[in-house]
Short mmCIF file of C-alpha atoms in Angstrom, two decimals:
data_model
loop_
_atom_site.label_atom_id
_atom_site.label_comp_id
_atom_site.label_asym_id
_atom_site.label_seq_id
_atom_site.Cartn_x
_atom_site.Cartn_y
_atom_site.Cartn_z
CA MET Q 3 60.52 113.58 120.85
CA GLU Q 4 59.17 112.58 124.27
CA GLN Q 5 62.16 110.30 124.84
CA ALA Q 6 64.58 113.11 123.92
CA ASP Q 7 62.89 115.49 126.40
CA SER Q 8 63.07 112.82 129.11
CA LEU Q 9 66.78 112.25 128.52
CA LEU Q 10 67.47 115.99 128.51
CA GLU Q 11 65.65 116.40 131.82
CA LYS Q 12 67.67 113.54 133.34
CA ALA Q 13 70.91 115.04 132.00
CA ARG Q 14 70.09 118.35 133.67
CA GLN Q 15 69.24 116.57 136.93
CA ALA Q 16 72.59 114.80 136.75
CA GLN Q 17 74.38 118.13 136.34
CA LEU Q 18 72.55 119.56 139.35
CA GLN Q 19 73.45 116.54 141.47
CA VAL Q 20 77.15 116.79 140.63
CA GLY Q 21 76.97 120.56 141.17
CA ARG Q 22 75.80 119.99 144.75
CA VAL Q 23 79.01 118.05 145.42
CA ILE Q 24 81.35 120.49 143.61
CA ARG Q 25 80.05 123.77 144.97
CA GLY Q 26 80.20 127.00 142.96
CA LYS Q 27 81.54 125.50 139.72
CA PRO Q 28 78.54 125.19 137.36
CA ASP Q 29 80.58 126.03 134.23
CA ALA Q 30 83.14 123.29 134.97
CA VAL Q 31 80.38 120.76 135.66
CA ARG Q 32 78.61 121.67 132.42
CA LEU Q 33 81.85 121.36 130.46
CA LEU Q 34 82.42 117.92 131.99
CA PHE Q 35 78.97 116.75 130.88
CA THR Q 36 79.49 118.33 127.46
CA ALA Q 37 82.61 116.19 127.00
CA LEU Q 38 80.83 113.10 128.32
CA PHE Q 39 77.93 113.46 125.88
CA ALA Q 40 80.37 114.24 123.06
CA GLU Q 41 82.16 110.95 123.88
CA GLY Q 42 85.37 112.82 124.64
CA HIS Q 43 88.04 112.57 127.34
CA VAL Q 44 88.82 115.25 129.91
CA LEU Q 45 92.10 116.73 131.17
CA MET Q 46 91.88 118.55 134.50
CA GLU Q 47 94.87 120.75 135.33
CA ASP Q 48 94.64 122.40 138.69
CA VAL Q 49 96.27 122.91 142.07
CA PRO Q 50 95.88 120.18 144.72
CA GLY Q 51 92.80 119.97 146.90
CA VAL Q 52 90.17 121.70 144.77
CA GLY Q 53 88.09 118.58 144.10
CA LYS Q 54 89.37 117.02 140.87
CA THR Q 55 89.10 113.45 142.14
CA THR Q 56 85.79 114.17 143.85
CA LEU Q 57 84.37 115.55 140.60
CA ALA Q 58 85.36 112.39 138.72
CA LYS Q 59 83.80 110.15 141.37
CA ALA Q 60 80.63 112.24 141.51
CA LEU Q 61 80.23 111.93 137.75
CA ALA Q 62 80.75 108.15 137.83
CA PHE Q 63 78.18 107.63 140.59
CA THR Q 64 75.63 109.94 138.96
CA VAL Q 65 75.68 108.29 135.54
CA GLY Q 66 76.11 104.71 136.76
CA MET Q 67 79.60 104.19 135.34
CA GLU Q 68 82.01 101.62 136.74
CA PHE Q 69 84.92 103.60 138.19
CA SER Q 70 88.65 102.82 138.40
CA ARG Q 71 91.43 105.03 139.66
CA VAL Q 72 95.14 104.71 138.85
CA GLN Q 73 97.70 106.81 140.70
CA PHE Q 74 100.36 107.55 138.10
CA THR Q 75 103.93 107.35 139.43
CA PRO Q 76 107.36 107.22 137.76
CA ASP Q 77 107.61 103.44 138.30
CA LEU Q 78 104.16 102.66 136.85
CA LEU Q 79 104.33 100.27 133.88
CA PRO Q 80 101.93 99.91 130.91
CA ALA Q 81 100.95 96.44 132.19
CA ASP Q 82 99.81 98.04 135.46
CA ILE Q 83 97.14 99.86 133.45
CA LEU Q 84 96.32 97.47 130.61
CA GLY Q 85 96.86 94.12 132.31
CA ALA Q 86 98.92 91.15 131.20
CA SER Q 87 98.76 87.47 130.34
CA VAL Q 88 99.51 85.32 133.39
CA TYR Q 89 101.01 81.85 133.00
CA SER Q 90 99.40 78.98 134.88
CA PRO Q 91 101.93 76.18 135.57
CA LYS Q 92 99.05 73.84 136.41
CA ASP Q 93 97.73 73.51 132.87
CA GLY Q 94 100.39 75.42 130.93
CA THR Q 95 97.99 78.10 129.66
CA PHE Q 96 98.01 81.90 129.72
CA THR Q 97 95.06 83.83 131.15
CA LEU Q 98 94.46 87.52 130.64
CA ARG Q 99 94.48 89.44 133.90
CA LYS Q 100 92.69 92.65 132.98
CA GLY Q 101 94.01 95.95 134.27
CA PRO Q 102 92.05 98.92 135.63
CA ILE Q 103 91.53 100.31 132.12
CA PHE Q 104 88.74 97.76 131.66
CA THR Q 105 86.12 100.02 133.15
CA HIS Q 106 83.73 102.78 132.08
CA LEU Q 107 85.44 105.74 133.74
CA LEU Q 108 89.19 105.67 134.33
CA LEU Q 109 90.67 108.37 136.55
CA ALA Q 110 94.33 108.79 135.61
CA ASP Q 111 95.49 110.71 138.67
CA GLU Q 112 98.57 112.92 138.20
CA ILE Q 113 99.09 111.51 134.72
CA ASN Q 114 102.21 113.60 134.13
CA ARG Q 115 104.10 111.75 136.88
CA ALA Q 116 104.34 108.58 134.76
CA SER Q 117 106.97 108.06 132.07
CA PRO Q 118 106.13 108.72 128.40
CA ARG Q 119 106.16 104.95 127.83
CA THR Q 120 103.38 104.46 130.39
CA GLN Q 121 101.42 107.50 129.19
CA SER Q 122 101.47 106.05 125.68
CA ALA Q 123 99.63 102.97 126.94
CA LEU Q 124 96.48 105.13 126.95
CA LEU Q 125 96.71 106.32 123.34
CA GLU Q 126 95.02 103.36 121.66
CA ALA Q 127 92.41 103.10 124.40
CA MET Q 128 91.44 106.76 124.21
CA ASN Q 129 91.19 106.86 120.44
CA GLU Q 130 89.88 103.42 119.50
CA HIS Q 131 88.36 102.12 122.74
CA GLN Q 132 90.54 99.01 122.59
CA VAL Q 133 93.93 97.86 123.83
CA SER Q 134 96.55 95.50 122.44
CA ILE Q 135 97.92 92.96 124.91
CA ASP Q 136 100.44 90.34 123.77
CA GLY Q 137 99.44 90.95 120.17
CA LYS Q 138 95.72 90.48 120.80
CA ILE Q 139 93.10 93.24 120.61
CA GLU Q 140 90.78 93.54 123.58
CA LYS Q 141 87.71 95.77 123.32
CA LEU Q 142 86.89 98.15 126.15
CA ALA Q 143 83.50 98.82 127.71
CA GLU Q 144 81.10 101.31 126.17
CA PRO Q 145 80.82 104.10 127.08
CA PHE Q 146 84.49 104.67 127.98
CA LEU Q 147 85.85 107.89 129.46
CA VAL Q 148 89.30 108.91 130.68
CA ILE Q 149 89.58 111.78 133.14
CA ALA Q 150 93.21 112.70 133.74
CA THR Q 151 94.49 115.13 136.35
CA GLU Q 152 97.77 116.96 136.50
CA ASN Q 153 99.26 119.42 138.96
CA PRO Q 154 100.64 122.58 137.32
CA VAL Q 155 102.70 123.72 140.31
CA GLU Q 156 104.78 120.60 140.94
CA TYR Q 157 107.39 119.97 138.29
CA TYR Q 158 109.82 117.70 140.14
CA GLY Q 159 109.44 114.14 138.89
CA THR Q 160 106.93 115.01 136.16
CA TYR Q 161 106.93 114.44 132.41
CA PRO Q 162 105.15 116.79 129.99
CA LEU Q 163 102.31 115.14 128.11
CA PRO Q 164 103.26 114.51 124.46
CA GLU Q 165 101.34 116.28 121.71
CA ALA Q 166 99.63 113.05 120.58
CA GLN Q 167 98.30 112.55 124.12
CA LEU Q 168 97.06 116.11 124.50
CA ASP Q 169 95.25 115.90 121.17
CA ARG Q 170 93.19 112.98 122.46
CA PHE Q 171 91.63 114.98 125.28
CA ALA Q 172 88.42 116.61 124.10
CA VAL Q 173 88.53 119.39 126.68
CA GLN Q 174 90.72 120.79 129.41
CA LEU Q 175 89.04 122.24 132.46
CA THR Q 176 90.15 123.86 135.69
CA LEU Q 177 88.17 124.19 138.90
CA GLY Q 178 90.13 126.81 140.81
CA TYR Q 179 89.35 127.83 144.36
CA PRO Q 180 85.66 128.25 145.30
CA ASP Q 181 84.24 131.62 146.25
CA ALA Q 182 83.73 132.39 149.95
CA GLU Q 183 80.05 131.41 150.03
CA SER Q 184 80.64 128.10 148.19
CA GLU Q 185 83.58 127.26 150.45
CA LEU Q 186 81.47 127.71 153.56
CA ALA Q 187 78.73 125.54 152.02
CA LEU Q 188 81.38 122.91 151.23
CA LEU Q 189 82.50 122.98 154.87
CA ALA Q 190 78.91 122.48 156.05
CA ASP Q 191 78.36 119.64 153.58
CA ARG Q 192 81.28 117.66 154.98
CA ARG Q 193 80.81 118.34 158.66
CA LYS Q 194 79.07 115.04 159.32
CA THR Q 195 78.91 113.08 156.08
CA ASP Q 196 80.53 112.80 152.67
CA PRO Q 197 78.20 114.16 149.93
CA LEU Q 198 79.39 111.36 147.64
CA ASP Q 199 77.65 108.85 149.91
CA GLY Q 200 74.24 110.28 149.06
CA LEU Q 201 74.61 110.19 145.27
CA GLN Q 202 72.18 108.10 143.25
CA PRO Q 203 72.45 107.13 139.55
CA VAL Q 204 70.36 109.53 137.48
CA LEU Q 205 71.32 108.16 134.05
CA SER Q 206 71.99 104.59 133.00
CA LEU Q 207 74.75 103.42 130.68
CA GLN Q 208 72.16 102.69 128.01
CA GLU Q 209 70.77 106.21 128.33
CA LEU Q 210 74.29 107.64 127.98
CA LEU Q 211 74.67 105.80 124.68
CA GLN Q 212 71.26 107.10 123.56
CA ILE Q 213 72.27 110.67 124.40
CA ALA Q 214 75.51 110.29 122.42
CA GLU Q 215 73.47 109.12 119.45
CA GLN Q 216 71.13 112.12 119.73
CA VAL Q 217 74.13 114.48 120.01
CA ARG Q 218 75.53 113.11 116.74
CA SER Q 219 72.24 113.99 115.01
CA VAL Q 220 72.29 117.67 116.06
CA GLU Q 221 72.38 119.74 112.88
CA LEU Q 222 75.53 121.59 111.88
CA GLU Q 223 74.83 124.23 109.23
CA ASP Q 224 77.43 124.72 106.49
CA SER Q 225 78.17 128.30 107.57
CA VAL Q 226 78.88 127.19 111.15
CA ALA Q 227 81.03 124.29 109.93
CA SER Q 228 83.00 126.72 107.77
CA TYR Q 229 83.37 129.06 110.76
CA MET Q 230 84.90 126.26 112.84
CA GLN Q 231 87.24 125.25 110.04
CA THR Q 232 88.43 128.84 109.63
CA ILE Q 233 89.27 129.00 113.34
CA ILE Q 234 91.27 125.77 113.16
CA ARG Q 235 93.12 126.75 109.97
CA THR Q 236 93.99 130.15 111.43
CA THR Q 237 95.73 128.49 114.39
CA ARG Q 238 98.00 126.67 111.91
CA GLU Q 239 99.04 129.95 110.30
CA MET Q 240 99.93 131.87 113.46
CA PRO Q 241 103.69 132.31 113.98
CA GLU Q 242 103.31 131.96 117.77
CA PHE Q 243 102.15 128.34 117.41
CA ARG Q 244 104.59 125.60 116.52
CA LEU Q 245 101.60 123.27 116.26
CA GLY Q 246 98.06 124.42 115.49
CA GLY Q 247 94.76 122.59 115.52
CA SER Q 248 94.60 119.15 113.91
CA PRO Q 249 91.68 117.64 111.97
CA ARG Q 250 90.91 115.73 115.18
CA ALA Q 251 90.64 119.09 116.94
CA LEU Q 252 88.10 120.24 114.34
CA LEU Q 253 86.04 117.07 114.77
CA THR Q 254 86.17 117.43 118.56
CA LEU Q 255 85.11 121.08 118.45
CA SER Q 256 82.21 120.07 116.22
CA ARG Q 257 81.05 117.22 118.48
CA CYS Q 258 81.36 119.26 121.67
CA SER Q 259 79.38 122.10 120.04
CA GLN Q 260 76.68 119.58 119.18
CA ALA Q 261 76.64 118.36 122.80
CA ALA Q 262 76.39 121.93 124.09
CA ALA Q 263 73.47 122.63 121.76
CA TRP Q 264 71.75 119.42 122.89
CA LEU Q 265 72.15 120.41 126.55
CA ASP Q 266 70.44 123.71 125.72
CA GLY Q 267 67.54 121.81 124.18
CA ARG Q 268 68.38 122.75 120.59
CA ASN Q 269 68.75 120.55 117.51
CA PHE Q 270 71.19 122.92 115.80
CA VAL Q 271 74.60 124.40 116.58
CA THR Q 272 75.03 128.18 116.80
CA PRO Q 273 78.27 130.16 116.40
CA GLU Q 274 77.99 131.04 120.11
CA ASP Q 275 78.19 127.32 120.99
CA VAL Q 276 81.45 127.18 119.06
CA ARG Q 277 82.89 130.37 120.56
CA LYS Q 278 82.28 129.20 124.15
CA LEU Q 279 84.15 125.96 123.48
CA VAL Q 280 87.17 127.24 121.54
CA ARG Q 281 89.32 127.74 124.65
CA PRO Q 282 88.54 124.49 126.50
CA VAL Q 283 88.73 122.39 123.32
CA LEU Q 284 91.75 123.98 121.63
CA ALA Q 285 94.02 125.74 124.15
CA HIS Q 286 95.71 122.59 125.50
CA ARG Q 287 96.39 121.37 121.94
CA MET Q 288 98.21 124.52 120.85
CA ILE Q 289 101.98 124.08 121.09
CA LEU Q 290 103.85 127.38 121.35
CA THR Q 291 107.19 128.09 119.72
CA LEU Q 292 110.13 128.34 122.09
CA GLU Q 293 110.26 132.11 121.66
CA SER Q 294 106.55 132.50 122.46
CA LYS Q 295 106.86 130.28 125.50
CA HIS Q 296 109.75 132.30 126.89
CA ALA Q 297 107.82 135.51 126.18
CA GLY Q 298 104.97 134.27 128.41
CA VAL Q 299 102.42 133.96 125.62
CA ILE Q 300 99.16 132.27 126.72
CA PRO Q 301 97.47 130.08 124.06
CA GLY Q 302 93.98 130.93 125.33
CA GLU Q 303 94.58 134.64 124.81
CA LEU Q 304 95.75 134.04 121.26
CA LEU Q 305 92.59 132.05 120.62
CA ASP Q 306 90.50 134.91 121.98
CA GLY Q 307 92.28 137.17 119.47
CA ILE Q 308 91.42 134.79 116.63
CA LEU Q 309 87.74 134.89 117.58
CA LYS Q 310 87.77 138.70 117.44
CA LYS Q 311 89.22 138.70 113.93
CA ILE Q 312 87.04 136.07 112.26
CA LYS Q 313 83.63 137.15 111.08
CA VAL Q 314 80.80 135.38 112.86
CA PRO Q 315 78.19 133.85 110.53
CA VAL Q 316 74.63 135.08 110.92
#
């Protein structure tokens, strides 16, 4: 019990430290840590210049994760991410030259600028924490987290993320512009130094693994589990959605709800934990029909409607 309290206190300190770098966005920072402790990947869709890359770096420094960044471009190849076997003419052998994916936190910057072939190079890594190179399986570091960014306002030279890729991101978050007070504080922060330079590791990699283990042990009552399943099954029945929530979406919603409960210092999931996470966990997975898309339907609003209809367990 004492160890759990200590880890929780460190986790909250880590959130505060990242929050001092990304001013005025406590909900986004909390969601990022929720995904981290749920062992899930994060998709950040936002306009340029709001701090997406800075947020990823701040997280890596705060939790002691090795950090790699890949700028996705149309000419990027899978080998540029995974690595490749290099032939040595001296002794006639092949040596694996590991790519940037062999890290703890991979920032896939502007992921939708790379071709579908290159995007698919991440699928195995994100789901199984391993990659296949020249027919051989190479295990990745633990913990392993992918944070991908995409720009919603630039469409020239971009490729939409395939459904299988979207389904592997635990949550989608947006930062948006800061309020006036936070923007002034941000200006003051960067007048002389970069706030990233002052970051210190608050959690170790071993402690991250311990937190993930504790999150998995958070209790999920049958009524709450049934509530989550009803939400997912309802998305599959709605005519506006061409593709509803998958079983992976249900598992992700469950794990993220456990992580949220753990961050609140509870050993059980409440319906409110689930309700708060429905949009960030499910909205990016919902694929609209062509008619709904042209009509300007927003998946998040449909999900809000589902929550209003389904009875909340007590």
